[in-house]
Each structure stands twice: as C-alpha cells, then as structure tokens.
GROMACS .gro file of C-alpha atoms in nm:
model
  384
    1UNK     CA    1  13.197   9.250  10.753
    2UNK     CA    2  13.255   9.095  10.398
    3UNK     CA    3  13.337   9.454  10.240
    4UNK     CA    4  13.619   9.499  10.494
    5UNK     CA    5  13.844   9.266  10.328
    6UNK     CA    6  13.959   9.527  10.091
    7UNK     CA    7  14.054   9.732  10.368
    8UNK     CA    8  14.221   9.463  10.595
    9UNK     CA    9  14.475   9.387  10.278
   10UNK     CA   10  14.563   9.723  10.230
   11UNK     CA   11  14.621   9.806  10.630
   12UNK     CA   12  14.700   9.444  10.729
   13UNK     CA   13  14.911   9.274  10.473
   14UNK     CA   14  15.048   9.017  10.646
   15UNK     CA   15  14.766   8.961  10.900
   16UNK     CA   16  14.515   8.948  10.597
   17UNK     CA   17  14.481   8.558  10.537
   18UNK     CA   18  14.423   8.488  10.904
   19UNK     CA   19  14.164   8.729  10.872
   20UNK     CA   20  13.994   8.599  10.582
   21UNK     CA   21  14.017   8.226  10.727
   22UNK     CA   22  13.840   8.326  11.028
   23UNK     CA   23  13.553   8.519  10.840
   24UNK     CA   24  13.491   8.290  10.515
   25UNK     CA   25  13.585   7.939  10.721
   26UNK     CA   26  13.361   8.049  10.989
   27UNK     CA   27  13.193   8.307  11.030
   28UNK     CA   28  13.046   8.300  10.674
   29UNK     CA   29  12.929   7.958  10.715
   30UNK     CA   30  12.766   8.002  11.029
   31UNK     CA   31  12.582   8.254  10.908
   32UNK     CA   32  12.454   8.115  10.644
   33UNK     CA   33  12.339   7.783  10.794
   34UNK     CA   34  12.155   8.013  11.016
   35UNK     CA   35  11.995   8.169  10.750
   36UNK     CA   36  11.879   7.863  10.558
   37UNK     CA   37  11.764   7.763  10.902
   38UNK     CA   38  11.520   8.054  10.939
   39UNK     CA   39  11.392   8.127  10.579
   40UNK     CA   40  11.339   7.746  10.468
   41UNK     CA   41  11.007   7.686  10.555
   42UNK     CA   42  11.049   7.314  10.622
   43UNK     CA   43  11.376   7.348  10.825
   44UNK     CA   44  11.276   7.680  10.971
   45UNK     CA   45  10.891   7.474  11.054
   46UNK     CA   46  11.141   7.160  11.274
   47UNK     CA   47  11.426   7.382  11.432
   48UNK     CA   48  11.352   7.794  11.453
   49UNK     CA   49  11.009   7.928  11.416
   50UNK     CA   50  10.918   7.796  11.778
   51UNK     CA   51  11.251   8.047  11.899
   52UNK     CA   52  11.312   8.211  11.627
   53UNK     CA   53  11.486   8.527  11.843
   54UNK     CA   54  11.682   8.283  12.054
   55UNK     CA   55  11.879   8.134  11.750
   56UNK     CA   56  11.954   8.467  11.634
   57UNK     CA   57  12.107   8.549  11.962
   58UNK     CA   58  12.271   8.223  11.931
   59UNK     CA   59  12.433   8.240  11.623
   60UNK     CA   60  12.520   8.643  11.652
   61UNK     CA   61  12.696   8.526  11.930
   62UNK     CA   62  12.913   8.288  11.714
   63UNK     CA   63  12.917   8.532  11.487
   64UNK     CA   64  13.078   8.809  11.719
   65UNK     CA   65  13.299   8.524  11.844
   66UNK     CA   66  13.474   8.508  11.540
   67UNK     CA   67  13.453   8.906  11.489
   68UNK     CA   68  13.660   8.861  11.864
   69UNK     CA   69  13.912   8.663  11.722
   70UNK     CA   70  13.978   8.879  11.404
   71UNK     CA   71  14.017   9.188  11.705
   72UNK     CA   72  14.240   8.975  11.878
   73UNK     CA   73  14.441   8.926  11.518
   74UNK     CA   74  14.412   9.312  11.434
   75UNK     CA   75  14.514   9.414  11.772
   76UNK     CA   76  14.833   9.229  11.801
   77UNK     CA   77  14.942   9.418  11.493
   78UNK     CA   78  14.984   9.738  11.683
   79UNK     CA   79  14.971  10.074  11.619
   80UNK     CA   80  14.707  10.376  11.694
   81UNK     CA   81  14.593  10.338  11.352
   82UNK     CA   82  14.464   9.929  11.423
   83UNK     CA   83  14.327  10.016  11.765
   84UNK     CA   84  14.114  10.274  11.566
   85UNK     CA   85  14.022  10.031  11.281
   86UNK     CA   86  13.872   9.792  11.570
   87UNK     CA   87  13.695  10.079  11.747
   88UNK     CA   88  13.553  10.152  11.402
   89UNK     CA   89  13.443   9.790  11.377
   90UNK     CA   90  13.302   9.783  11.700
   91UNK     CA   91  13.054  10.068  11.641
   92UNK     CA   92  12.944   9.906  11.266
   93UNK     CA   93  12.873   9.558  11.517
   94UNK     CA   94  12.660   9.798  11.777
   95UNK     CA   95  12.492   9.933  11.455
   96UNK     CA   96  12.403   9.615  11.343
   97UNK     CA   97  12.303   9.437  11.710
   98UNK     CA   98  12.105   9.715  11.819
   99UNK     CA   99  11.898   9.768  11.493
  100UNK     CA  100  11.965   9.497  11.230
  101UNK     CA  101  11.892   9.239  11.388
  102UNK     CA  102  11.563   9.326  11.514
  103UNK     CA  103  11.646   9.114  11.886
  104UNK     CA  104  11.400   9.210  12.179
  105UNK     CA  105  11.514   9.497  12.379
  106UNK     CA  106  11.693   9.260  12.640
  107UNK     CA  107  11.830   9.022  12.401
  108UNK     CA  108  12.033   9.276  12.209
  109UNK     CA  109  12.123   9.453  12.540
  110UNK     CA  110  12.285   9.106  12.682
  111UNK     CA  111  12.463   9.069  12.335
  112UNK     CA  112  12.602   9.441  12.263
  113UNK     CA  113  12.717   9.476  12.618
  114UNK     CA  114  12.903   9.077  12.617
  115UNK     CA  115  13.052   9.249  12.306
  116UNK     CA  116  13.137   9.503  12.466
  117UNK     CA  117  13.313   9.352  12.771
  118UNK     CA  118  13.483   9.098  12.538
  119UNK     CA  119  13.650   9.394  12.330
  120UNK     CA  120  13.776   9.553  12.628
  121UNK     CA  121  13.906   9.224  12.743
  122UNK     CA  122  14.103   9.162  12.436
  123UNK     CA  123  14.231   9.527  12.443
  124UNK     CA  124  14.358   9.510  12.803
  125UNK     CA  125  14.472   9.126  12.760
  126UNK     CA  126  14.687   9.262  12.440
  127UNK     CA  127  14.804   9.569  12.552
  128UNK     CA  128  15.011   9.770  12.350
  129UNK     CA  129  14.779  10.070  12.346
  130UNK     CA  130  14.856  10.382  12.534
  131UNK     CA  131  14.572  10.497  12.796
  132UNK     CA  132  14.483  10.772  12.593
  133UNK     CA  133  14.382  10.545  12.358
  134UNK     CA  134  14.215  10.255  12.537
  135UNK     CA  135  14.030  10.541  12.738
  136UNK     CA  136  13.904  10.677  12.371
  137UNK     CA  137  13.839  10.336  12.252
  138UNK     CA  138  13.618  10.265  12.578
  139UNK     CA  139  13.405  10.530  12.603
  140UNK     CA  140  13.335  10.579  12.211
  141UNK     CA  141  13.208  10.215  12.208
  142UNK     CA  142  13.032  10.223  12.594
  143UNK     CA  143  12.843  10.588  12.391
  144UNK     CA  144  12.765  10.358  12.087
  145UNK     CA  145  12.623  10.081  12.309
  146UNK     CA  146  12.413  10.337  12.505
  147UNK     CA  147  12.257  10.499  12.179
  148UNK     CA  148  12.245  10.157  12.020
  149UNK     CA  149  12.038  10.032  12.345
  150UNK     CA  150  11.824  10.376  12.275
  151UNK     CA  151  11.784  10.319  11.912
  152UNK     CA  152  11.621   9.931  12.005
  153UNK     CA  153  11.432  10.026  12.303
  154UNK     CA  154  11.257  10.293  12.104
  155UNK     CA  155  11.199  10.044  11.783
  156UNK     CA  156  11.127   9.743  12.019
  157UNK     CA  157  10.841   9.980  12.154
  158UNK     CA  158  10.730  10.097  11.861
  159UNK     CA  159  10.701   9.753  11.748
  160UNK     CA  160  10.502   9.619  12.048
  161UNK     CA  161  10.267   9.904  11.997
  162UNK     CA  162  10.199   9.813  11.631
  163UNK     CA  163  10.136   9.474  11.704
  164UNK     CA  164   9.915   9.561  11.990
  165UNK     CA  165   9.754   9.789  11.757
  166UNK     CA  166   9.704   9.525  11.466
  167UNK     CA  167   9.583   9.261  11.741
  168UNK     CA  168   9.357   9.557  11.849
  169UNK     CA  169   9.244   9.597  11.521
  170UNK     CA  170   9.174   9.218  11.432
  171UNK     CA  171   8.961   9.206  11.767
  172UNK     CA  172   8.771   9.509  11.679
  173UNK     CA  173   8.714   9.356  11.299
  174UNK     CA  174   8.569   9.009  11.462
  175UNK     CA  175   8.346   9.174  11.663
  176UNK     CA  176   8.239   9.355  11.378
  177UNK     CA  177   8.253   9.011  11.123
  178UNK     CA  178   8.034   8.874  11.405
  179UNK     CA  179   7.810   9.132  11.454
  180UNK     CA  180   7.755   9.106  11.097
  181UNK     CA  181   7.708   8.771  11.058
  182UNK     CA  182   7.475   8.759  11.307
  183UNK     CA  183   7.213   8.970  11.078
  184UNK     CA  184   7.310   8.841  10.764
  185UNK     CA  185   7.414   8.461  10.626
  186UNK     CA  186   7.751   8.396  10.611
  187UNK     CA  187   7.787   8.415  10.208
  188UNK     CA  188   7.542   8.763  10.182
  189UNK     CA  189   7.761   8.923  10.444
  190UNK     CA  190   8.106   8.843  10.241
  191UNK     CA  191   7.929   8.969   9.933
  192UNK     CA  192   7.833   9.282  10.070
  193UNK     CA  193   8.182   9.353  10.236
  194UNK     CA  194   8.385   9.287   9.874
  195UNK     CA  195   8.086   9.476   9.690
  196UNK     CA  196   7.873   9.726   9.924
  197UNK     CA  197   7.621   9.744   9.644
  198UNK     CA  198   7.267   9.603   9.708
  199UNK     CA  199   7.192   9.245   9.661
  200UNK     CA  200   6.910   9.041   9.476
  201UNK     CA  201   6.905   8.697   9.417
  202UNK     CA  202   6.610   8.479   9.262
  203UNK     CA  203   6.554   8.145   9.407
  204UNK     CA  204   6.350   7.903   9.229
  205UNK     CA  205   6.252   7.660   9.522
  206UNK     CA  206   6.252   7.784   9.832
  207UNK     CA  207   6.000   7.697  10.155
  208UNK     CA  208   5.898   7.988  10.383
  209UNK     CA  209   5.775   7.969  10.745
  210UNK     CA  210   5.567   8.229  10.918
  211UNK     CA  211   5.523   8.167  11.334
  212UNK     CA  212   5.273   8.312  11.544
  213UNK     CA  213   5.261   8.260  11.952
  214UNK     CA  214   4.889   8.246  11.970
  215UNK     CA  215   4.819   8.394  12.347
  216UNK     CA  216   5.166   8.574  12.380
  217UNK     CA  217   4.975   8.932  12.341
  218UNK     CA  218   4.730   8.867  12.650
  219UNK     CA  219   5.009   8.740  12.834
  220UNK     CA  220   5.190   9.028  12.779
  221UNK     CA  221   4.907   9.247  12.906
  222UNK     CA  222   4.958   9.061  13.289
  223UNK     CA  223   5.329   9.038  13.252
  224UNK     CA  224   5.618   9.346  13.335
  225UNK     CA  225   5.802   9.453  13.035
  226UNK     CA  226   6.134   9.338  13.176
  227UNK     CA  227   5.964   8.965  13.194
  228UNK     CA  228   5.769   8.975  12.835
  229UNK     CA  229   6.091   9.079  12.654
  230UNK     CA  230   6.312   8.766  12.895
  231UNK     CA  231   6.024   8.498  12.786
  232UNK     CA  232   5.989   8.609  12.399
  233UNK     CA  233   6.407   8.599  12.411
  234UNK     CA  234   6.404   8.268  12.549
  235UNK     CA  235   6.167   8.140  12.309
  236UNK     CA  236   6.314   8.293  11.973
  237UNK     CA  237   6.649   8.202  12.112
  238UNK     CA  238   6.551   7.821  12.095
  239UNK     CA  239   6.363   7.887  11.758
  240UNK     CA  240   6.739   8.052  11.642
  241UNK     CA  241   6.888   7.734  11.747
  242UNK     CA  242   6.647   7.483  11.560
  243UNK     CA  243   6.718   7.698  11.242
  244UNK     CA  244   7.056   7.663  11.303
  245UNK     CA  245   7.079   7.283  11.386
  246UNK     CA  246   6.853   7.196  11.063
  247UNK     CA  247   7.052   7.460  10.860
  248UNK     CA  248   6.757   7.676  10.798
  249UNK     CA  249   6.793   8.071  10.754
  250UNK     CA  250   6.580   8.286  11.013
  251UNK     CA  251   6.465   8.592  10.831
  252UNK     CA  252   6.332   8.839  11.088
  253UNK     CA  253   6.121   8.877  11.384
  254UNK     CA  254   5.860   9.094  11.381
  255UNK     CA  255   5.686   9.133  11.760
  256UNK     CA  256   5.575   8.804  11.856
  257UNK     CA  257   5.633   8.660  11.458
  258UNK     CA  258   5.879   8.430  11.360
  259UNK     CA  259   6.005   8.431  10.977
  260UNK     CA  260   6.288   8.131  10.880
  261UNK     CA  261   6.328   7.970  10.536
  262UNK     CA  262   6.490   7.728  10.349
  263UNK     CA  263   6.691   7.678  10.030
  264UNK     CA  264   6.877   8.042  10.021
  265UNK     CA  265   7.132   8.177  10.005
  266UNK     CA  266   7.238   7.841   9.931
  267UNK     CA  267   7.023   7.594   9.757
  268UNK     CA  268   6.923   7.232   9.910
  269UNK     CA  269   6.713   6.990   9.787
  270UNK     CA  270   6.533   6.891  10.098
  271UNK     CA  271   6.429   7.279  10.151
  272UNK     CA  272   6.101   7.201  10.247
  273UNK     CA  273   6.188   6.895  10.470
  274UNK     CA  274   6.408   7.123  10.663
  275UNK     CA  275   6.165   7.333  10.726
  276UNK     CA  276   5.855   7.061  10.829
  277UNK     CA  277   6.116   6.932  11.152
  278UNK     CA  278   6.181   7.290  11.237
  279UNK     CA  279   5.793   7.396  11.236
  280UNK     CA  280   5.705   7.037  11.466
  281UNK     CA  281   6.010   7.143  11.688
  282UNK     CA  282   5.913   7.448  11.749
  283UNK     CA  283   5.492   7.369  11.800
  284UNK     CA  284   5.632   7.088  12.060
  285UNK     CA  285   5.889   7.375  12.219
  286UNK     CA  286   5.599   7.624  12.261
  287UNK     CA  287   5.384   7.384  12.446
  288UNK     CA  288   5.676   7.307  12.678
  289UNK     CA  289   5.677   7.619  12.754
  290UNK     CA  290   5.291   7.693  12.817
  291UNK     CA  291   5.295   7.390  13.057
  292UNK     CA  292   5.588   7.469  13.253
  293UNK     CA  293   5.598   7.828  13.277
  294UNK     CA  294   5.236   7.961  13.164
  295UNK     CA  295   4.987   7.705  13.318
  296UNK     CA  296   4.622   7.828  13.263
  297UNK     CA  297   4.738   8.017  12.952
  298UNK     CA  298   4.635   7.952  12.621
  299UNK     CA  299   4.958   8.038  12.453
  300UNK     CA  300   4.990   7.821  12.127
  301UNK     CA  301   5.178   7.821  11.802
  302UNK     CA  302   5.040   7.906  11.451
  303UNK     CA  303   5.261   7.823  11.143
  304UNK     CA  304   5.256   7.859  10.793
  305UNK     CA  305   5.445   7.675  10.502
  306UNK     CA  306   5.448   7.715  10.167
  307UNK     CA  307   5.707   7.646   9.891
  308UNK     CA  308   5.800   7.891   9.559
  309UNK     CA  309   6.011   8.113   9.386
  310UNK     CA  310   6.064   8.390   9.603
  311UNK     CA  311   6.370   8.689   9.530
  312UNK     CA  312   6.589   8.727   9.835
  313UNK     CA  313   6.858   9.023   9.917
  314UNK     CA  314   7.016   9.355  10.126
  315UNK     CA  315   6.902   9.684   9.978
  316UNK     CA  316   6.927  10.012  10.186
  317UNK     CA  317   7.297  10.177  10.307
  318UNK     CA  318   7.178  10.195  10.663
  319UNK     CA  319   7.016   9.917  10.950
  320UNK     CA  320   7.000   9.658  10.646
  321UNK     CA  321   6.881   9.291  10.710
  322UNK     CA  322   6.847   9.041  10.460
  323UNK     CA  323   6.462   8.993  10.365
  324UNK     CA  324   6.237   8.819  10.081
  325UNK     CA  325   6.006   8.945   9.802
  326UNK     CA  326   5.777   8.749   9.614
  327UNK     CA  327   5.414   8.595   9.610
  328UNK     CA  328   5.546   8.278   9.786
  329UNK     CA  329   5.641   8.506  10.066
  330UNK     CA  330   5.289   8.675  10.131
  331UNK     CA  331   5.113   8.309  10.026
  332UNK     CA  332   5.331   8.157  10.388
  333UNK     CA  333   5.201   8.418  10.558
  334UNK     CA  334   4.866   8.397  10.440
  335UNK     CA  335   4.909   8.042  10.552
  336UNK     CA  336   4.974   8.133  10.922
  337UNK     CA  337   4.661   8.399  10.919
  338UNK     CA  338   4.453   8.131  10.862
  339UNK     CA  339   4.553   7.876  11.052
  340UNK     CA  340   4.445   7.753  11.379
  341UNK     CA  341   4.566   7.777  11.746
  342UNK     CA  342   4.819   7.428  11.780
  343UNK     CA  343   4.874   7.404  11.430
  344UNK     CA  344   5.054   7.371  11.123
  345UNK     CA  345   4.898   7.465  10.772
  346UNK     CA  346   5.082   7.386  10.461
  347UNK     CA  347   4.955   7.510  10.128
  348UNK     CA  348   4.944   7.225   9.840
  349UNK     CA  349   5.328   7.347   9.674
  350UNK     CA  350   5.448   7.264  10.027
  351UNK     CA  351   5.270   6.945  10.045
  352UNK     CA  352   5.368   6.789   9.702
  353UNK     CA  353   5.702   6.811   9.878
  354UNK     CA  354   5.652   6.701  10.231
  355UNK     CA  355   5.404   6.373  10.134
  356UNK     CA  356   5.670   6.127  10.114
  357UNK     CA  357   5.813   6.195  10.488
  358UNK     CA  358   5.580   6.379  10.664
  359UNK     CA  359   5.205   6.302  10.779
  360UNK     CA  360   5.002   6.527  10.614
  361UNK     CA  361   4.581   6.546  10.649
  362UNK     CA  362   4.398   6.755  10.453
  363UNK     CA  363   4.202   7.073  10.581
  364UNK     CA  364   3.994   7.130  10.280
  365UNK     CA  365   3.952   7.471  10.028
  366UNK     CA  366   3.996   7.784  10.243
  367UNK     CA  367   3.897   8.127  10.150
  368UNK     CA  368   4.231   8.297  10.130
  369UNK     CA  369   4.271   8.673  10.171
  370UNK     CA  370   4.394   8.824   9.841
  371UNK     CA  371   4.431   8.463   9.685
  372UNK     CA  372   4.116   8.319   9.661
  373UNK     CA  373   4.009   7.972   9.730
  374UNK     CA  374   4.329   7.751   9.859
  375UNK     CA  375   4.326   7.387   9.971
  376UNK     CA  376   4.519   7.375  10.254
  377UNK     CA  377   4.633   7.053  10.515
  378UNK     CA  378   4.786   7.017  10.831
  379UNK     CA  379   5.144   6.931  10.880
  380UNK     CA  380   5.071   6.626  11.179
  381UNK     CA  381   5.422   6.499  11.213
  382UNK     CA  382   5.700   6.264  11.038
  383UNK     CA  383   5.641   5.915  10.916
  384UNK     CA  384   5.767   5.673  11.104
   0.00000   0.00000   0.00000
C-alpha cells in the first residue's frame, strides 16, 4: 500500500494528500503498533501470543478500514480509469488477506468477504460508475475472493497437516526416547544418539549387586508359564523401583538373576551405601512375597556385593544394553554363588565401605571359585 503513493500523485493530484493522511496518520501507525505488539517478546508474552490470529484479524480490519476510506476518496474522483485503480487495489488486498497474512481458513474468509461487501457499498453509495462497470468491478473482485478463499483453504490444510505431521513425529520420537531410556541410563542413551559409536567408560569405585530367588526354579516347575512370567514381573518390577528410588542403575536380568549397581554412569560417593538399602529392601520384599503368595515354599533371596573398578558401556549396532566388564563384576557374582539361602554376602572392598552404617558380621575365609580364599561377612542390616 506504501508503494502506491507514487501512483496516487500522478493519477490523483489533488486527492493525493488526503490519501497520504489517511495511510501514514493511520493506517501506518496501526500497523506498526501491531507489529511491535506481536514480535516483542515481552509485549507480545502480556497482550498477543494467547490470540495471536485474533489481533491480526483485528487490526487488518482497521487496516482495511482505512484502505475503505482512501476508496471512498478515490472513488469520488470519478472516471473509468479510478473505478479501475480501486478494483486493482482490491485484488492486491484479496492477495494479501487470503495468503499474507496466514489467518485460519474462516478468519480470512469473514475478512475478504466484509471487504468485499464494504467495497461494493462504497461503489453503489458513490455512484458515478456506469453498470458496465460496477458489474466488471463486482465480479472481478467476487472471482478474486473465491480463488483467494481457494488459495487459503488449500495452505490452511496444508498447514494443519504439517503440524499434525510434526506432532506425529514428536509422539513417535518419545516413544522411541522412552523406549530407549528404558534400556539404557539417561546420559548413555544421549551419548549414543549424538555419537552412535560404542561406548566404554572406566569407573574407579563402583559397588555391584548380583540377586538370586533361591526356590523360584522349583516353583516354576508347579506353576503355568503365564503365572511364572506374572510373579517374576511383579517381583523385578518392585526390585526396578528400589533401584530407582535409591538412584541405583539396574544392569540386566538374566532368568531369575537380578544385576543393579552403583556409582555409574554418574559417580556418587555413597555407591556402596546405595546399594546395602537396596539389597535389605529387596531380601525383606522377597519374603513378603513367599509368605503371602508362596506359603510352604522355600523361595529366598541370595545377594552379592562387592565394590571395584569395573569398565561400563554399549558395544554392538543391534539389541544393545548397557553392561559391565571387569574382575569386580565376576568377584559380585562370585559373592552371590556362595552365599546362602536369606542372605547377604559382602566381600571385604564392600565392607570397608559399609562398616560405618551398616551391621556387618563376619562369615569367615571362603573358598572362592577362580579367586581363591576370600573372607567374606554378612550384610545384617543398618545401624540404628
């Protein structure tokens, strides 16, 4: 509308400073206190972004008020020549409500058609155009508003489609974030999205835990496999929820195993502590369960701690998990071999750090398989 001005001077001499008062005294300013409105982020955060398409409806419909007026001020001029000009005008406006603004479908509908009916207003209200020529003028700008309203309705669809597709998308990428985080810790699962190469880390002080249900295989021999798989799902879902409240990292499951540790990916001092409440939670959880649900039934737990250096990581391109390496590793599990029903066995790393807040009694030197004489003690419980 601001590059017309040239041409209003030239065809409208006399009517030209009318014209520019009514675009640069108001429809320039409104305008452009709608724009500061929308992009300011602090103004735009108080008065727009809750409606943001309702103010542009708003203010286009100043806008075209004003663009009215200079019609009305073209129009009185005369001549086939102005009644062409403002046809020409009209279909630039259509243009621009249709497609420029980007308004929903029915929003620039209610606009370009008020525009409409306004423009034919003023032309019959005026008069001095023949029929011929209001005829022409109506049904070149009632075409313009129908291919305008085809135009938006075909870009307003588009546009709902995208976004349906990007909301699509974002779902689909949760589940999958989920899924993922779900087998791997949060930080090893970021890592191996920005990356996709294999990961190794070394930890210097970690604490390992190996669980065994003592019982759970002659239970399963007098059990359906539909009920087996619902009790061992029930019990390593609470097991998954004590690692999670203490902030300890399950590892893996493997048939009626449990594997958790402490200290990795990220490090904490009280690794081993963690790990000591988990073990008594879940010995205390599993007898719970044999007395409610498996009277007669020997079904115990047997767990082993021990604390080391252990190397932790993802290797493999296909159904990776995130697993340990390291003597520390096979010296927990060692621990839990040779443990008894009920109880918790704690090699002497472990206890060094468990002593100060944990009850500890001492088992004696056991023969360990592929380590030799260990001395070994019993995690009893927490000091009071």
């Amino acid at each position: 509308m601001i590059g017309l001005g040239p041409i209003e001077a030239t065809l409208l001499p006399a009517r030209a400073p009318t014209l520019m008062l009514i675009r640069y005294g108001f429809i320039v300013p409104v305008t452009t206190a709608a724009m500061i409105l929308i992009v300011v982020p602090r103004l735009a955060e108080r008065v727009t972004r809750r409606h943001p398409q309702e103010w542009v409806l708003i203010t286009s419909a100043l806008v075209f008020a004003g663009v009215g007026s200079m019609g009305v001020v073209v129009l009185r001029s005369g001549g086939f020549e102005h009644h062409l000009y403002g046809a020409f005008a009209y279909m630039l406006s259509a243009v621009f409500i249709y497609l420029a603004l980007r308004l929903r479908f029915t929003y620039a509908t209610l606009l370009g058609w008020s525009t409409y009916l306004l423009s034919v207003a003023i032309i019959v209200g005026l008069g001095g155009a023949s029929l011929v020529t209001m005829m022409l003028m109506f049904s070149f700008c009632f075409v313009a508003n129908l291919l305008g309203m085809f135009g938006c309705y075909l870009v307003d669809r588009f546009a709902r489609q995208h976004y349906l597709a990007l909301q699509h998308l974002e779902l689909e990428r949760g589940r999958v974030e989920r899924l993922l985080l779900n087998i791997l810790p949060g930080p090893i699962a970021r890592r191996l999205k920005d990356t996709g190469r294999p990961i190794a880390d070394g930890h210097d002080e970690v604490t390992v835990l190996f669980a065994d249900i003592v019982g759970f295989t002659e239970l399963s021999q007098r059990l359906d496999p539909a009920a087996l798989v619902a009790v061992l799902n029930r019990l390593f879902s609470s097991f998954d929820e004590l690692c999670e409240r203490h902030g300890v990292e399950k590892i893996k499951t493997i048939g009626d195993a449990y594997m958790a540790a402490a200290g990795l990916p990220t490090p904490r001092p009280d690794h081993a502590e963690a790990i000591a409440r988990v073990a008594l939670e879940m010995r205390a959880l599993v007898e719970r369960f044999a007395a409610a649900d498996a009277p007669g039934e020997r079904v115990q737990l047997r767990v082993g701690i021990h604390s080391g250096p252990v190397v932790a990581g993802v290797i493999g391109a296909k159904k990776f998990i995130y697993d340990l390496w390291g003597d520390t590793v096979n010296t927990a599990s060692r621990m839990e071999s040779h443990a008894l029903s009920g109880q918790i066995q704690v090699s002497e790393d472990a206890r060094a750090r468990l002593e100060r807040e944990f009850v500890l009694r001492e088992r004696g030197v056991v023969d360990v398989k592929g380590k030799g004489p260990m001395r070994v003690y019993w995690l009893e419980g927490a000091r009071a």
